[in-house]
Each structure stands twice: as structure tokens, then as C-alpha cells.
């Protein structure tokens, strides 16, 4: 991380016969847009700023797992995401999100990322 230069990258690609386009630095709100700063913002829970630097909403796509179906019993269906290793999940907290279903439906949702202190199987 942070060890390469554009010249080293171009030389490496030239040696391997790979094309390489260097994109000029992008600055927004006085900050150089980089994957490092975006990851940092997401891990801090600053989704609004991360989305601004990304130019689009951060999205998580993964498998939905089955829980205890407590939400259905309470009249509010819920989903349990099982994120694969390496998926960048924002800091623990509660977020307003948009859920897209495979059938094309989309729903506004409240998403809790983190612990479930009041949910126990009894």
C-alpha cells in the first residue's frame, strides 16, 4: 500500500504486455480521492462522505441468511446478511438503506450492522 508510483506501474505493465492508463488525481472537498480514504470513512461509519467521494452509494451484495424470524412475528420482516471474508462492512451502527430483491423490487429499510444484544433464541 502506497509503495508504488505511476512510473513503476507503467514499467511493470509494459514488461508484462498489459495496457496501463494513468488517471489524473481527483480532489473533492480538499481531499485526494483514494481507496484508502474511502475505506477509512466506511470503517468510521461516515457513509455520507464515503458516498460523496465514491460518486455513488456504497453497496453490499451478499448472501441473505435465515434467522429466528422474529421480525415477521413482530410484523416487520428482516434479513440477516452473511458477509464473505474481505467484504468492506461499515462501522457498527444503524443506517437507512435501500434493499434490492432479485425480482426487481426495492425497499427502503433500516439496517443494523453489528451486535444484536436483545435477540436471543429461547
PDB file of C-alpha atoms in Angstrom:
ATOM      1  CA  UNK A   1       0.000   0.000   0.000  1.00  0.00           C
ATOM      2  CA  UNK A   2       1.449   3.348  -1.002  1.00  0.00           C
ATOM      3  CA  UNK A   3       4.689   1.769  -2.265  1.00  0.00           C
ATOM      4  CA  UNK A   4       4.178   2.108  -5.983  1.00  0.00           C
ATOM      5  CA  UNK A   5       4.457   5.034  -8.318  1.00  0.00           C
ATOM      6  CA  UNK A   6       2.756   5.543 -11.642  1.00  0.00           C
ATOM      7  CA  UNK A   7       6.127   5.148 -13.366  1.00  0.00           C
ATOM      8  CA  UNK A   8       6.761   1.780 -11.671  1.00  0.00           C
ATOM      9  CA  UNK A   9       3.256   0.647 -12.588  1.00  0.00           C
ATOM     10  CA  UNK A  10       3.671   1.687 -16.238  1.00  0.00           C
ATOM     11  CA  UNK A  11       7.043  -0.101 -16.444  1.00  0.00           C
ATOM     12  CA  UNK A  12       5.629  -3.280 -14.861  1.00  0.00           C
ATOM     13  CA  UNK A  13       2.681  -3.283 -17.264  1.00  0.00           C
ATOM     14  CA  UNK A  14       4.960  -2.644 -20.237  1.00  0.00           C
ATOM     15  CA  UNK A  15       7.111  -5.658 -19.227  1.00  0.00           C
ATOM     16  CA  UNK A  16       4.014  -7.864 -18.929  1.00  0.00           C
ATOM     17  CA  UNK A  17       2.398  -6.593 -22.126  1.00  0.00           C
ATOM     18  CA  UNK A  18      -0.529  -5.116 -20.211  1.00  0.00           C
ATOM     19  CA  UNK A  19      -2.132  -1.774 -21.044  1.00  0.00           C
ATOM     20  CA  UNK A  20      -1.969   0.934 -18.391  1.00  0.00           C
ATOM     21  CA  UNK A  21      -3.882   4.210 -18.282  1.00  0.00           C
ATOM     22  CA  UNK A  22      -2.944   6.635 -15.525  1.00  0.00           C
ATOM     23  CA  UNK A  23      -5.889   8.694 -14.360  1.00  0.00           C
ATOM     24  CA  UNK A  24      -5.179  12.199 -13.066  1.00  0.00           C
ATOM     25  CA  UNK A  25      -5.575  12.840  -9.344  1.00  0.00           C
ATOM     26  CA  UNK A  26      -9.159  13.629  -8.333  1.00  0.00           C
ATOM     27  CA  UNK A  27      -9.732  16.048  -5.449  1.00  0.00           C
ATOM     28  CA  UNK A  28     -13.075  16.700  -3.807  1.00  0.00           C
ATOM     29  CA  UNK A  29     -13.699  18.896  -0.774  1.00  0.00           C
ATOM     30  CA  UNK A  30      -9.937  19.429  -0.485  1.00  0.00           C
ATOM     31  CA  UNK A  31      -9.205  15.696  -0.255  1.00  0.00           C
ATOM     32  CA  UNK A  32      -7.492  13.421  -2.770  1.00  0.00           C
ATOM     33  CA  UNK A  33      -9.998  10.683  -3.602  1.00  0.00           C
ATOM     34  CA  UNK A  34      -8.412   7.305  -2.927  1.00  0.00           C
ATOM     35  CA  UNK A  35      -9.487   3.807  -1.985  1.00  0.00           C
ATOM     36  CA  UNK A  36      -7.611   4.223   1.308  1.00  0.00           C
ATOM     37  CA  UNK A  37      -9.619   7.262   2.415  1.00  0.00           C
ATOM     38  CA  UNK A  38     -12.915   5.724   1.243  1.00  0.00           C
ATOM     39  CA  UNK A  39     -12.225   2.520   3.209  1.00  0.00           C
ATOM     40  CA  UNK A  40     -11.331   4.617   6.245  1.00  0.00           C
ATOM     41  CA  UNK A  41     -14.559   6.640   6.020  1.00  0.00           C
ATOM     42  CA  UNK A  42     -16.653   3.471   5.721  1.00  0.00           C
ATOM     43  CA  UNK A  43     -14.940   1.861   8.693  1.00  0.00           C
ATOM     44  CA  UNK A  44     -15.550   5.061  10.708  1.00  0.00           C
ATOM     45  CA  UNK A  45     -19.239   4.975   9.729  1.00  0.00           C
ATOM     46  CA  UNK A  46     -19.083   8.207   7.688  1.00  0.00           C
ATOM     47  CA  UNK A  47     -21.202   6.778   4.873  1.00  0.00           C
ATOM     48  CA  UNK A  48     -22.367  10.150   3.541  1.00  0.00           C
ATOM     49  CA  UNK A  49     -18.808  11.366   2.943  1.00  0.00           C
ATOM     50  CA  UNK A  50     -17.691   7.996   1.566  1.00  0.00           C
ATOM     51  CA  UNK A  51     -20.612   8.023  -0.891  1.00  0.00           C
ATOM     52  CA  UNK A  52     -19.707  11.557  -1.988  1.00  0.00           C
ATOM     53  CA  UNK A  53     -16.124  10.532  -2.738  1.00  0.00           C
ATOM     54  CA  UNK A  54     -17.288   7.336  -4.461  1.00  0.00           C
ATOM     55  CA  UNK A  55     -19.754   9.270  -6.625  1.00  0.00           C
ATOM     56  CA  UNK A  56     -22.465   6.696  -5.825  1.00  0.00           C
ATOM     57  CA  UNK A  57     -23.878   4.887  -2.785  1.00  0.00           C
ATOM     58  CA  UNK A  58     -21.663   2.217  -1.232  1.00  0.00           C
ATOM     59  CA  UNK A  59     -23.352  -1.144  -1.751  1.00  0.00           C
ATOM     60  CA  UNK A  60     -23.110  -4.543  -0.126  1.00  0.00           C
ATOM     61  CA  UNK A  61     -24.133  -7.607  -2.075  1.00  0.00           C
ATOM     62  CA  UNK A  62     -24.018 -10.952  -0.383  1.00  0.00           C
ATOM     63  CA  UNK A  63     -25.990 -13.926   0.847  1.00  0.00           C
ATOM     64  CA  UNK A  64     -29.095 -13.497   2.975  1.00  0.00           C
ATOM     65  CA  UNK A  65     -29.171 -15.937   5.878  1.00  0.00           C
ATOM     66  CA  UNK A  66     -32.122 -17.180   7.876  1.00  0.00           C
ATOM     67  CA  UNK A  67     -32.570 -16.058  11.468  1.00  0.00           C
ATOM     68  CA  UNK A  68     -35.226 -16.684  14.085  1.00  0.00           C
ATOM     69  CA  UNK A  69     -37.966 -14.952  12.014  1.00  0.00           C
ATOM     70  CA  UNK A  70     -38.639 -12.579  14.922  1.00  0.00           C
ATOM     71  CA  UNK A  71     -39.205  -9.662  12.554  1.00  0.00           C
ATOM     72  CA  UNK A  72     -42.028 -11.489  10.772  1.00  0.00           C
ATOM     73  CA  UNK A  73     -43.640 -12.292  14.136  1.00  0.00           C
ATOM     74  CA  UNK A  74     -43.465  -8.587  15.013  1.00  0.00           C
ATOM     75  CA  UNK A  75     -44.886  -7.529  11.631  1.00  0.00           C
ATOM     76  CA  UNK A  76     -41.602  -6.193  10.238  1.00  0.00           C
ATOM     77  CA  UNK A  77     -39.672  -8.660   8.084  1.00  0.00           C
ATOM     78  CA  UNK A  78     -35.904  -8.550   8.481  1.00  0.00           C
ATOM     79  CA  UNK A  79     -32.937 -10.068   6.686  1.00  0.00           C
ATOM     80  CA  UNK A  80     -29.659 -11.367   8.054  1.00  0.00           C
ATOM     81  CA  UNK A  81     -26.661 -10.746   5.846  1.00  0.00           C
ATOM     82  CA  UNK A  82     -23.734 -13.144   5.969  1.00  0.00           C
ATOM     83  CA  UNK A  83     -20.819 -11.185   4.561  1.00  0.00           C
ATOM     84  CA  UNK A  84     -17.974 -13.029   2.918  1.00  0.00           C
ATOM     85  CA  UNK A  85     -14.450 -12.503   4.167  1.00  0.00           C
ATOM     86  CA  UNK A  86     -12.947  -9.384   2.621  1.00  0.00           C
ATOM     87  CA  UNK A  87     -16.259  -7.529   2.182  1.00  0.00           C
ATOM     88  CA  UNK A  88     -15.874  -3.979   3.496  1.00  0.00           C
ATOM     89  CA  UNK A  89     -18.703  -3.603   6.007  1.00  0.00           C
ATOM     90  CA  UNK A  90     -19.250  -0.156   7.559  1.00  0.00           C
ATOM     91  CA  UNK A  91     -18.769   0.523  11.255  1.00  0.00           C
ATOM     92  CA  UNK A  92     -21.343  -0.953  13.643  1.00  0.00           C
ATOM     93  CA  UNK A  93     -24.417   1.242  13.700  1.00  0.00           C
ATOM     94  CA  UNK A  94     -27.915   1.767  12.352  1.00  0.00           C
ATOM     95  CA  UNK A  95     -28.276   3.015   8.770  1.00  0.00           C
ATOM     96  CA  UNK A  96     -31.068   3.922   6.359  1.00  0.00           C
ATOM     97  CA  UNK A  97     -30.601   1.622   3.370  1.00  0.00           C
ATOM     98  CA  UNK A  98     -32.218   0.527   0.144  1.00  0.00           C
ATOM     99  CA  UNK A  99     -32.735  -3.206  -0.394  1.00  0.00           C
ATOM    100  CA  UNK A 100     -32.979  -4.617  -3.915  1.00  0.00           C
ATOM    101  CA  UNK A 101     -34.600  -8.021  -4.328  1.00  0.00           C
ATOM    102  CA  UNK A 102     -33.831 -10.475  -7.128  1.00  0.00           C
ATOM    103  CA  UNK A 103     -37.335  -9.919  -8.561  1.00  0.00           C
ATOM    104  CA  UNK A 104     -36.544  -6.223  -9.096  1.00  0.00           C
ATOM    105  CA  UNK A 105     -38.437  -4.893  -6.081  1.00  0.00           C
ATOM    106  CA  UNK A 106     -36.698  -2.281  -3.973  1.00  0.00           C
ATOM    107  CA  UNK A 107     -37.477  -1.304  -0.397  1.00  0.00           C
ATOM    108  CA  UNK A 108     -36.278   1.394   1.982  1.00  0.00           C
ATOM    109  CA  UNK A 109     -35.021  -0.291   5.145  1.00  0.00           C
ATOM    110  CA  UNK A 110     -33.348   0.313   8.469  1.00  0.00           C
ATOM    111  CA  UNK A 111     -30.149  -1.716   8.704  1.00  0.00           C
ATOM    112  CA  UNK A 112     -28.363  -2.623  11.904  1.00  0.00           C
ATOM    113  CA  UNK A 113     -24.736  -3.588  11.444  1.00  0.00           C
ATOM    114  CA  UNK A 114     -23.182  -5.171  14.478  1.00  0.00           C
ATOM    115  CA  UNK A 115     -24.372  -6.912  17.588  1.00  0.00           C
ATOM    116  CA  UNK A 116     -27.927  -7.937  18.425  1.00  0.00           C
ATOM    117  CA  UNK A 117     -27.959  -7.585  22.223  1.00  0.00           C
ATOM    118  CA  UNK A 118     -31.712  -8.116  22.644  1.00  0.00           C
ATOM    119  CA  UNK A 119     -32.111 -11.051  20.256  1.00  0.00           C
ATOM    120  CA  UNK A 120     -31.767 -14.492  21.791  1.00  0.00           C
ATOM    121  CA  UNK A 121     -33.230 -17.818  20.843  1.00  0.00           C
ATOM    122  CA  UNK A 122     -35.344 -19.150  23.729  1.00  0.00           C
TER     123      UNK A 122
END
